[in-house]
XYZ file of C-alpha atoms in Angstrom:
491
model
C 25.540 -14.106 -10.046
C 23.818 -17.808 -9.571
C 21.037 -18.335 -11.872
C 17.870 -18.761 -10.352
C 16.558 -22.424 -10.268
C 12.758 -23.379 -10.945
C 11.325 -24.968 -8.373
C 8.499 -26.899 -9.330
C 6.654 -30.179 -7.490
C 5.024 -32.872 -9.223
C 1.846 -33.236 -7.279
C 1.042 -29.561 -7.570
C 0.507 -29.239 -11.603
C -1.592 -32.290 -13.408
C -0.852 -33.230 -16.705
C -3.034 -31.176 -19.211
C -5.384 -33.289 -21.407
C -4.265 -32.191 -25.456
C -7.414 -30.014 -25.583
C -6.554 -28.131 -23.183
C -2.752 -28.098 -23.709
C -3.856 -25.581 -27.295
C -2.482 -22.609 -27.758
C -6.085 -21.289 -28.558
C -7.642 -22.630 -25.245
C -4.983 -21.515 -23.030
C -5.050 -17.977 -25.087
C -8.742 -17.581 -24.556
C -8.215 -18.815 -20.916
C -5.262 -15.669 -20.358
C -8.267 -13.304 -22.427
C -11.051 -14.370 -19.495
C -8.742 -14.150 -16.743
C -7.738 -10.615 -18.177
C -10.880 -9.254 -18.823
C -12.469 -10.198 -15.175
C -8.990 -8.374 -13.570
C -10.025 -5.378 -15.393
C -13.662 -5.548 -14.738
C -12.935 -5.549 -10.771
C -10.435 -2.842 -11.022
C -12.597 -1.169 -12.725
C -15.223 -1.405 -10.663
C -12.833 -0.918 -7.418
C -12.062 2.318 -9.458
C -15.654 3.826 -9.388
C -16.479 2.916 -5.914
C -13.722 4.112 -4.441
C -14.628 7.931 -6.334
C -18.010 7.474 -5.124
C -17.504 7.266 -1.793
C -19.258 8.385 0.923
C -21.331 8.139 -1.447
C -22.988 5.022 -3.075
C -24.708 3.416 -5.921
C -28.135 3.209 -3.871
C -27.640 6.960 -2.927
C -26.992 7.262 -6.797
C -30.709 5.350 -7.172
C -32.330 7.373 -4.800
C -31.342 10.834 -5.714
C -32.447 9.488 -9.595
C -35.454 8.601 -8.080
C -36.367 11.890 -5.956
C -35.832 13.662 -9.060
C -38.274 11.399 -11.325
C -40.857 12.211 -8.209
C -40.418 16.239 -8.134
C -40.887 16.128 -12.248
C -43.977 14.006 -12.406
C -45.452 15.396 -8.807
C -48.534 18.306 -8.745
C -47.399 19.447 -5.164
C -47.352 22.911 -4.852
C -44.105 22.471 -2.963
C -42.227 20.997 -6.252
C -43.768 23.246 -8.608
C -41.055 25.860 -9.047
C -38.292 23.456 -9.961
C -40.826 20.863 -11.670
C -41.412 23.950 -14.072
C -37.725 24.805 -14.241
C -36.669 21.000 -14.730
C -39.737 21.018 -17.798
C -38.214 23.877 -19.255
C -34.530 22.586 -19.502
C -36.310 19.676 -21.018
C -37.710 21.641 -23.934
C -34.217 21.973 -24.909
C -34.495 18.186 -25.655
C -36.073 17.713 -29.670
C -38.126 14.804 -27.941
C -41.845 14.956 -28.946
C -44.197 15.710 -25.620
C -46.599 13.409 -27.162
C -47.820 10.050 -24.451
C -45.368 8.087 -25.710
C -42.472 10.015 -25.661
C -43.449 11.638 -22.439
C -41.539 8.728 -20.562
C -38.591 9.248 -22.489
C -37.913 12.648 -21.224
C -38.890 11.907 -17.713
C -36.207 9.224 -18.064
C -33.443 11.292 -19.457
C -34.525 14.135 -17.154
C -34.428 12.441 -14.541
C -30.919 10.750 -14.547
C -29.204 13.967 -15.944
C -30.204 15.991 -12.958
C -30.041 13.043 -10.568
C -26.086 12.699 -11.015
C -25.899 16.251 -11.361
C -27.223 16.383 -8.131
C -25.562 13.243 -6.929
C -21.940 14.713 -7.663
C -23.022 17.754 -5.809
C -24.006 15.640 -2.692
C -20.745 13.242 -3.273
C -18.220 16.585 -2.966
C -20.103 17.959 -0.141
C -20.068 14.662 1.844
C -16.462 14.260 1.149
C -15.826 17.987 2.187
C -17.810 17.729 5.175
C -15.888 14.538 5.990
C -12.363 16.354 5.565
C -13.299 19.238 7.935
C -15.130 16.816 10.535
C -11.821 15.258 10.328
C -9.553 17.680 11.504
C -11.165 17.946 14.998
C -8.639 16.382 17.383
C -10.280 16.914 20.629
C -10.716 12.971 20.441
C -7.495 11.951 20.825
C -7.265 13.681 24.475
C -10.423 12.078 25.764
C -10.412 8.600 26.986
C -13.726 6.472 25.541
C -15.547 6.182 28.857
C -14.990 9.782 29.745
C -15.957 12.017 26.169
C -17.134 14.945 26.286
C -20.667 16.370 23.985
C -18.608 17.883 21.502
C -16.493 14.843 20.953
C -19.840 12.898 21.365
C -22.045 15.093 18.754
C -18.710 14.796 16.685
C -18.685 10.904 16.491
C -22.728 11.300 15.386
C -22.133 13.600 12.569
C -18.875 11.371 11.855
C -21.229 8.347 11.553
C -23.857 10.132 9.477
C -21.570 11.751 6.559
C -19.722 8.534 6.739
C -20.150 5.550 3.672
C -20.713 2.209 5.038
C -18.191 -0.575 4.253
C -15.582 1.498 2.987
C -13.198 -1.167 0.775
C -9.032 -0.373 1.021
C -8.633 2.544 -0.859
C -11.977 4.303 -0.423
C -11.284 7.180 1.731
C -8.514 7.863 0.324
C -10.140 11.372 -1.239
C -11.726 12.025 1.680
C -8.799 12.516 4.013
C -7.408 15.997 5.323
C -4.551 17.295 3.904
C -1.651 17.848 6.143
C -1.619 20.917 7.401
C 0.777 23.466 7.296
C 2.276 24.803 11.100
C 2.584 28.110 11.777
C 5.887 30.103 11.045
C 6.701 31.492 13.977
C 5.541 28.175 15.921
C 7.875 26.102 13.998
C 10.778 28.735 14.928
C 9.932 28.660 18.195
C 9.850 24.858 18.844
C 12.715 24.220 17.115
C 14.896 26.999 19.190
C 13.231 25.614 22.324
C 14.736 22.045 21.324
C 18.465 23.162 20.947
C 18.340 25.453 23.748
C 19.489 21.937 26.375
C 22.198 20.956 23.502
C 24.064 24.387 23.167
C 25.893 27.081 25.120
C 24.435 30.391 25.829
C 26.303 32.216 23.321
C 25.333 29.541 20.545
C 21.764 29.938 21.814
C 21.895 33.438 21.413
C 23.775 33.395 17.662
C 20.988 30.717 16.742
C 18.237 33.033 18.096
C 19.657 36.020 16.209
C 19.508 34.029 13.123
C 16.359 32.724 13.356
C 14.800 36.456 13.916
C 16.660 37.180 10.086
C 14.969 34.144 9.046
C 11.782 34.776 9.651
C 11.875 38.142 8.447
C 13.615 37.512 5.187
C 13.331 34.128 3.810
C 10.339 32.209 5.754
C 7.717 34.064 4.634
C 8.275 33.398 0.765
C 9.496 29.467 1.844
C 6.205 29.119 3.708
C 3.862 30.660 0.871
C 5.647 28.052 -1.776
C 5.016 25.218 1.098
C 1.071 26.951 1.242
C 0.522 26.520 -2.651
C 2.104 22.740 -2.502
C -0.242 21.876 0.547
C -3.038 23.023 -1.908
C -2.095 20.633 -4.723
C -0.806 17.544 -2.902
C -2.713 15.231 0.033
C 0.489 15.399 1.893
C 3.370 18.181 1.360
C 5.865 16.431 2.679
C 5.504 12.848 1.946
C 7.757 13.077 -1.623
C 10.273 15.474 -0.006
C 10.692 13.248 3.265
C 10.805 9.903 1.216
C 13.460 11.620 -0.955
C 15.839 13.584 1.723
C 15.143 11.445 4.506
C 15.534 7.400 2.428
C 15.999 7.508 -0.783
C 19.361 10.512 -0.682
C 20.639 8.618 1.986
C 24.099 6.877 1.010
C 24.415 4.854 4.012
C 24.447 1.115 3.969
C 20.030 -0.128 4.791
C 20.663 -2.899 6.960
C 21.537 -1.179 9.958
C 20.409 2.550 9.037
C 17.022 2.025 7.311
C 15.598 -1.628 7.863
C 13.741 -2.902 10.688
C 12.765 -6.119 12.030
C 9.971 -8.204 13.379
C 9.599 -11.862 14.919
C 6.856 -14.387 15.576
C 5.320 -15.246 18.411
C 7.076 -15.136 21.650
C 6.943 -18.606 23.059
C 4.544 -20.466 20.819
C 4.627 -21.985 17.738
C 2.077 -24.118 15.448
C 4.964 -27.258 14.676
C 8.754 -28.174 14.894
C 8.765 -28.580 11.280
C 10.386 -25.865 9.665
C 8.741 -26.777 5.742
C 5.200 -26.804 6.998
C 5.486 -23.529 8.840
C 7.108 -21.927 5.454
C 4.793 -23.109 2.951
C 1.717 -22.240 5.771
C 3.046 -18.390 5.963
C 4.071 -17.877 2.139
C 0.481 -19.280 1.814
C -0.865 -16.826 3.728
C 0.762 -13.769 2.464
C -0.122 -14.117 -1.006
C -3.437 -14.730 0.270
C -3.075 -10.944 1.870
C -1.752 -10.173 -1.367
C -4.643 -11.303 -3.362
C -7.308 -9.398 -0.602
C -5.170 -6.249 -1.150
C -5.278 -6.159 -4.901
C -8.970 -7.344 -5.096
C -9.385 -4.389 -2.327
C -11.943 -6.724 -0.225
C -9.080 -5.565 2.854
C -10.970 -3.387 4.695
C -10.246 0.535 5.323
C -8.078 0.899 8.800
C -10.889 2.882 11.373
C -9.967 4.132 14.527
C -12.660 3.102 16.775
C -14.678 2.161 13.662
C -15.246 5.843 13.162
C -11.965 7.924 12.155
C -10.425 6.547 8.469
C -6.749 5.890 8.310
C -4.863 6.494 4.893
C -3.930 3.301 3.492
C -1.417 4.554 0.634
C 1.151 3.075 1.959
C -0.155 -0.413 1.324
C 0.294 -0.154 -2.357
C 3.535 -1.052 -2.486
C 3.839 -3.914 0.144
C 4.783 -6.330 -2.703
C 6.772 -6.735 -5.652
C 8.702 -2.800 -4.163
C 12.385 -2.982 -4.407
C 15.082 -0.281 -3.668
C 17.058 -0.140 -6.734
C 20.298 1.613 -5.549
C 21.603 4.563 -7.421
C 24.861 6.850 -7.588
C 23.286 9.780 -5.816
C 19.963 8.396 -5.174
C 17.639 5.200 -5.380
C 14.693 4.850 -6.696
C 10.916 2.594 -5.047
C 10.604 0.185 -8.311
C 7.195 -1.501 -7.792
C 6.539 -4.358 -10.329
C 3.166 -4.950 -11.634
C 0.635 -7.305 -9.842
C 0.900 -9.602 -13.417
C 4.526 -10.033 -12.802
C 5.134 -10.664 -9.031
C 3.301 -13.981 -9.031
C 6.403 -15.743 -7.627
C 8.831 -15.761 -4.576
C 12.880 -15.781 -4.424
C 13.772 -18.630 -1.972
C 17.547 -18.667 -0.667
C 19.047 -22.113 0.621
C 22.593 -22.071 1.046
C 23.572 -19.921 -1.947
C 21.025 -20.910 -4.167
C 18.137 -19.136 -5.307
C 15.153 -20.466 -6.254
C 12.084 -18.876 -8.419
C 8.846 -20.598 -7.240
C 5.733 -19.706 -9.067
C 2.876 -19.161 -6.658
C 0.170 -19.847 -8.808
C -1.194 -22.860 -10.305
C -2.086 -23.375 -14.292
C -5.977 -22.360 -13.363
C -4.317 -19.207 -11.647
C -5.012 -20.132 -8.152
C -2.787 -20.134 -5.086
C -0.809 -23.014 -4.142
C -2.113 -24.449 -1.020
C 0.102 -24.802 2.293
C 0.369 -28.164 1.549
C 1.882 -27.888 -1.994
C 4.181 -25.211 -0.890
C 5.251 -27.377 2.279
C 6.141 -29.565 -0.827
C 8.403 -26.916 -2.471
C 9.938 -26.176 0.473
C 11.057 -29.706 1.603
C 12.303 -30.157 -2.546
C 14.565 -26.701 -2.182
C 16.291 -28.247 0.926
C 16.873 -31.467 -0.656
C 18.119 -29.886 -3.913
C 20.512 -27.115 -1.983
C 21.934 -29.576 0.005
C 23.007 -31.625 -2.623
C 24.451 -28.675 -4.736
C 25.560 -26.718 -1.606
C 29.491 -27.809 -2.967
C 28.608 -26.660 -6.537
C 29.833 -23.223 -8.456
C 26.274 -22.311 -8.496
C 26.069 -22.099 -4.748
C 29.491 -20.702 -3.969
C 28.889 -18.061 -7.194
C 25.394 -16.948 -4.846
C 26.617 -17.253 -1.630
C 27.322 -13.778 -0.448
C 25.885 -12.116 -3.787
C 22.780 -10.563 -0.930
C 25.580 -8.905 0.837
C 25.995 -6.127 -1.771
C 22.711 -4.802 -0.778
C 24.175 -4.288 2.530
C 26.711 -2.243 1.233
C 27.073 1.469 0.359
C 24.694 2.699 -1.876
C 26.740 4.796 -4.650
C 28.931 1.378 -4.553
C 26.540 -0.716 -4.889
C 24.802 1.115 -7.359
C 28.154 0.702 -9.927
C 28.362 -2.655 -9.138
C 24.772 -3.158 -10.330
C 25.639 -0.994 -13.414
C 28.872 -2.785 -13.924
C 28.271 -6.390 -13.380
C 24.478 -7.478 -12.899
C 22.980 -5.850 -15.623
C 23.702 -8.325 -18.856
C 23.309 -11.809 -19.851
C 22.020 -14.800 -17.264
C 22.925 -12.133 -13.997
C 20.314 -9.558 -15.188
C 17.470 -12.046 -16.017
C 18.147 -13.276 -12.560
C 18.258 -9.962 -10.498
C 14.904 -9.019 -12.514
C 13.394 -12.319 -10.959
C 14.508 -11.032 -7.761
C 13.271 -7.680 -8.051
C 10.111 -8.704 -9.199
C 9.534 -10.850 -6.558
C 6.507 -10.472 -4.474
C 8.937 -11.367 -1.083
C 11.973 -13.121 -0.542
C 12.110 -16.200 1.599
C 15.090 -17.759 3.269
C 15.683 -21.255 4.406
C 17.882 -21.115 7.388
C 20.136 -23.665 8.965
C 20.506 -22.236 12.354
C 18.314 -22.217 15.668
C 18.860 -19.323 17.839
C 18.370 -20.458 21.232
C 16.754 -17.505 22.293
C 14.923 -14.112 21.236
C 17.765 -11.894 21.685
C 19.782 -14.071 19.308
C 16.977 -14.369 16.918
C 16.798 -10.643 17.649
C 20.127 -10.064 16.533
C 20.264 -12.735 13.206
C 16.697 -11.151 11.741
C 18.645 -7.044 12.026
C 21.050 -8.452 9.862
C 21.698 -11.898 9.143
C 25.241 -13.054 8.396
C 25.273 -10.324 5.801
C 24.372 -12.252 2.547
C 21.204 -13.875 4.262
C 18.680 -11.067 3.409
C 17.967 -9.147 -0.175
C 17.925 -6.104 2.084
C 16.770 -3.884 -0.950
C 13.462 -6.262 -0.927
C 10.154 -4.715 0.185
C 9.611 -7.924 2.864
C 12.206 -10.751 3.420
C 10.852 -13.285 5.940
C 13.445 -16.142 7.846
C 12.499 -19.014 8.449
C 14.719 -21.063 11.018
C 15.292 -24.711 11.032
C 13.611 -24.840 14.485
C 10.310 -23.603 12.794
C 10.796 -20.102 14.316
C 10.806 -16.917 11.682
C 10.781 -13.628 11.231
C 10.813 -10.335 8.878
C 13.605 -8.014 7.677
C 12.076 -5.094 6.012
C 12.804 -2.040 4.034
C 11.609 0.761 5.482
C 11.565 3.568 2.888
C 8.471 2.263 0.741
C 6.020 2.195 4.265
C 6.163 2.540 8.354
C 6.226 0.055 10.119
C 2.631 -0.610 10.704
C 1.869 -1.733 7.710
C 3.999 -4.769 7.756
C 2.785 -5.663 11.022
C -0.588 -5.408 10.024
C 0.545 -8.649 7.301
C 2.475 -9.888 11.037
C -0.836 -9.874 12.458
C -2.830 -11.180 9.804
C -0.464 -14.734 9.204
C 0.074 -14.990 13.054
C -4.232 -14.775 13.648
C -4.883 -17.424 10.018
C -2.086 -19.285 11.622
């Protein structure tokens, strides 16, 4: 396998003045930058458990407690004596100037105790509010009062400003259909593919079924809905993707393509470096979680799980199954570009840890054409040619030639770049002349143009045009486009 190349512009990293160039500087610099990640995610971290809930609902429910323990209303004087009496448990003197101190503690002790009280029954009333489904049957202009008085109480257990991952807890769980349902659906979907006397074996067996085994299959599948958000998120990515021994390109990928007619410029550099730009700044919103929380109709929260692993995710192929490796945010700082063979590493950060602008990586991009086009005859280039086209093979046989040839010396350094990767990017040399030939180049390439195990691949052609190949096992489809939408509305 090709070694990856650097690729690196002049204009985009100054010269460091000696002070700066220390070992202690630049340590203490890594420290800061550390410290403030952690801080955020941290913070990201309590938020998100808070919600509905908030910090100033936090303040307030402090404060209404403070005002029933100091108040002389009649009203307050059962629990003010109560709350007094818990305090006695306290070795705090009840002389004047310890009297505040006990307020104090009082006062926040029983104001998250009641805070976490309100928090679960928010999020409770949240999760049953959410399984109503009348909604989706009524046009907007046309609702009925329940859906109406619905969308109120939706709107008043609701947090404002919910941040990526905050409703996460506050979701249904998927529900678990009915037995007998399920039987019935499924024999009413055979019953156009199969004779009469197939119909009637299947119906025979299905009556044993549900007598026998279903009842113990469905309690186990009751007791797993109980314990997981989803019960059969793990067991569809597993059966349905990851068990699957067919080659990805055609079975499991998906595509996606630009704009129809339009397009920003000619140049096919400028539009690269503009939507690698643009991605990591996606990137950067989704790990800061400033992206907001998908609402239907600002009201009705959408899980956003799946976003998690929109970068850095590879399929790593195995004998009898693969595995979703995701690497972490620290290491999946760079992109894989592919010119003719040749891949290149490109770091997408500058020394003060900020994105390259779409200028800089217009730069980059015009320096990885020059330098494959010069090496395109070398033994680097014709070594990495079609080295993307074992993704695109079986799975058990490309898993032992991963085990067998890619995991040692200079060819495992350089698949872990390539794994690690946020996104692959290739630099085509072809124009379609149309959509249905772009259509047909973005499913699959010439074989060895796309790192089909890659989480996102985009193409961009030498006409300016691009588009996505994607790997569907990690997230639907939406999710990607929802990155689509956000490049195509910067751009």
């Amino acid at each position: 396998m090709a070694e990856a190349r650097s690729a690196v512009g002049e204009p985009i990293v100054p010269e460091l003045d000696e002070d700066e160039a220390s070992s202690y500087l630049a340590a203490l610099k890594e420290f800061r930058r550390s410290t403030i990640r952690r801080f955020f995610r941290t913070r990201n971290q309590i938020k998100n458990g808070m919600w509905p809930t908030s910090w100033w609902n936090l303040g307030v429910t402090v404060a209404l407690v403070s005002m029933v323990i100091v108040s002389d209303l009649d009203i307050f004087k059962c629990i003010n004596r109560r709350l007094w009496a818990f305090g006695e448990y306290f070795y705090i003197s009840n002389t004047p100037q310890y009297l505040y101190v006990k307020v104090v503690i009082l006062s926040w002790l029983f104001g998250i105790f009641f805070f976490i009280i309100v928090l679960y029954v928010r999020r409770y009333l949240l999760r049953l509010l959410l399984a109503y489904k009348g909604w989706l049957y009524e046009p907007p202009a046309k609702q009925s009062w329940i859906t109406l008085l619905w969308g109120a109480c939706m709107r008043l257990v609701t947090g404002s400003s919910p941040s990526t991952y905050s409703c996460q807890q506050s979701l249904p769980r998927m529900p678990v259909p009915c037995l007998r349902a399920t039987i019935r659906k499924f024999m009413k979907s055979i019953k156009p593919l199969v004779s009469q006397e197939e119909y009637d074996q299947f119906k025979k067996e299905g009556l044993e079924f549900e007598q026998k085994v279903a009842p113990k299959l469905q309690n186990f599948l009751h007791l797993k809905s109980w314990w997981s958000q989803n019960y059969v998120t793990d067991w569809w990515e597993k059966y349905v993707y990851l068990m699957n021994r067919s080659p990805v390109h055609i079975n499991c990928n998906y595509y996606g393509l630009d704009n129809f007619k339009w397009k920003p410029t000619t140049f096919q550099c400028a539009r690269a470096g503009a939507i690698t730009h643009m991605i990591m700044c996606f990137k950067r919103i989704l790990e800061r979680e400033q992206l907001p929380a998908m609402r239907i109709r600002n009201t009705i929260s959408v899980c956003m799980s799946q976003y998690e692993r929109a970068f850095g995710t590879t399929r790593v192929p195995g004998e009898e199954i693969d595995e979703l490796v995701q690497a972490h945010s620290s290491q999946s700082k760079h992109i894989i570009v592919l010119r003719k063979g040749i891949y290149y590493k490109v770091d997408m950060m500058d020394k003060e840890g900020q994105l390259l602008s779409p200028k800089a990586m217009e730069g980059i991009m015009e320096w990885i054409i020059k330098d494959a086009d010069t090496h395109q005859d070398s033994e680097t280039a014709k070594a990495g040619e079609h080295i993307a086209s074992l993704t695109g093979l079986k799975r058990a046989d490309w898993a032992k030639i991963r085990q067998e040839h890619l995991l040692e010396g200079v060819n495992k350094e350089t698949l872990e770049k390539v794994e690690k990767a946020a996104f692959m990017v290739n630099l085509e040399t072809i124009s379609p002349e149309d959509i249905e030939q772009r259509s047909n180049y973005m499913l699959g390439g010439s074989g060895s143009s796309f790192w089909f195990d890659k989480s996102i691949s985009l193409c961009f052609f030498a006409d300016a045009r691009y588009g996505f190949n994607a790997e569907h096992s990690w997230a639907d489809a939406p999710v990607v486009a929802h990155i689509q939408e956000y490049c195509m509305t910067e751009e």
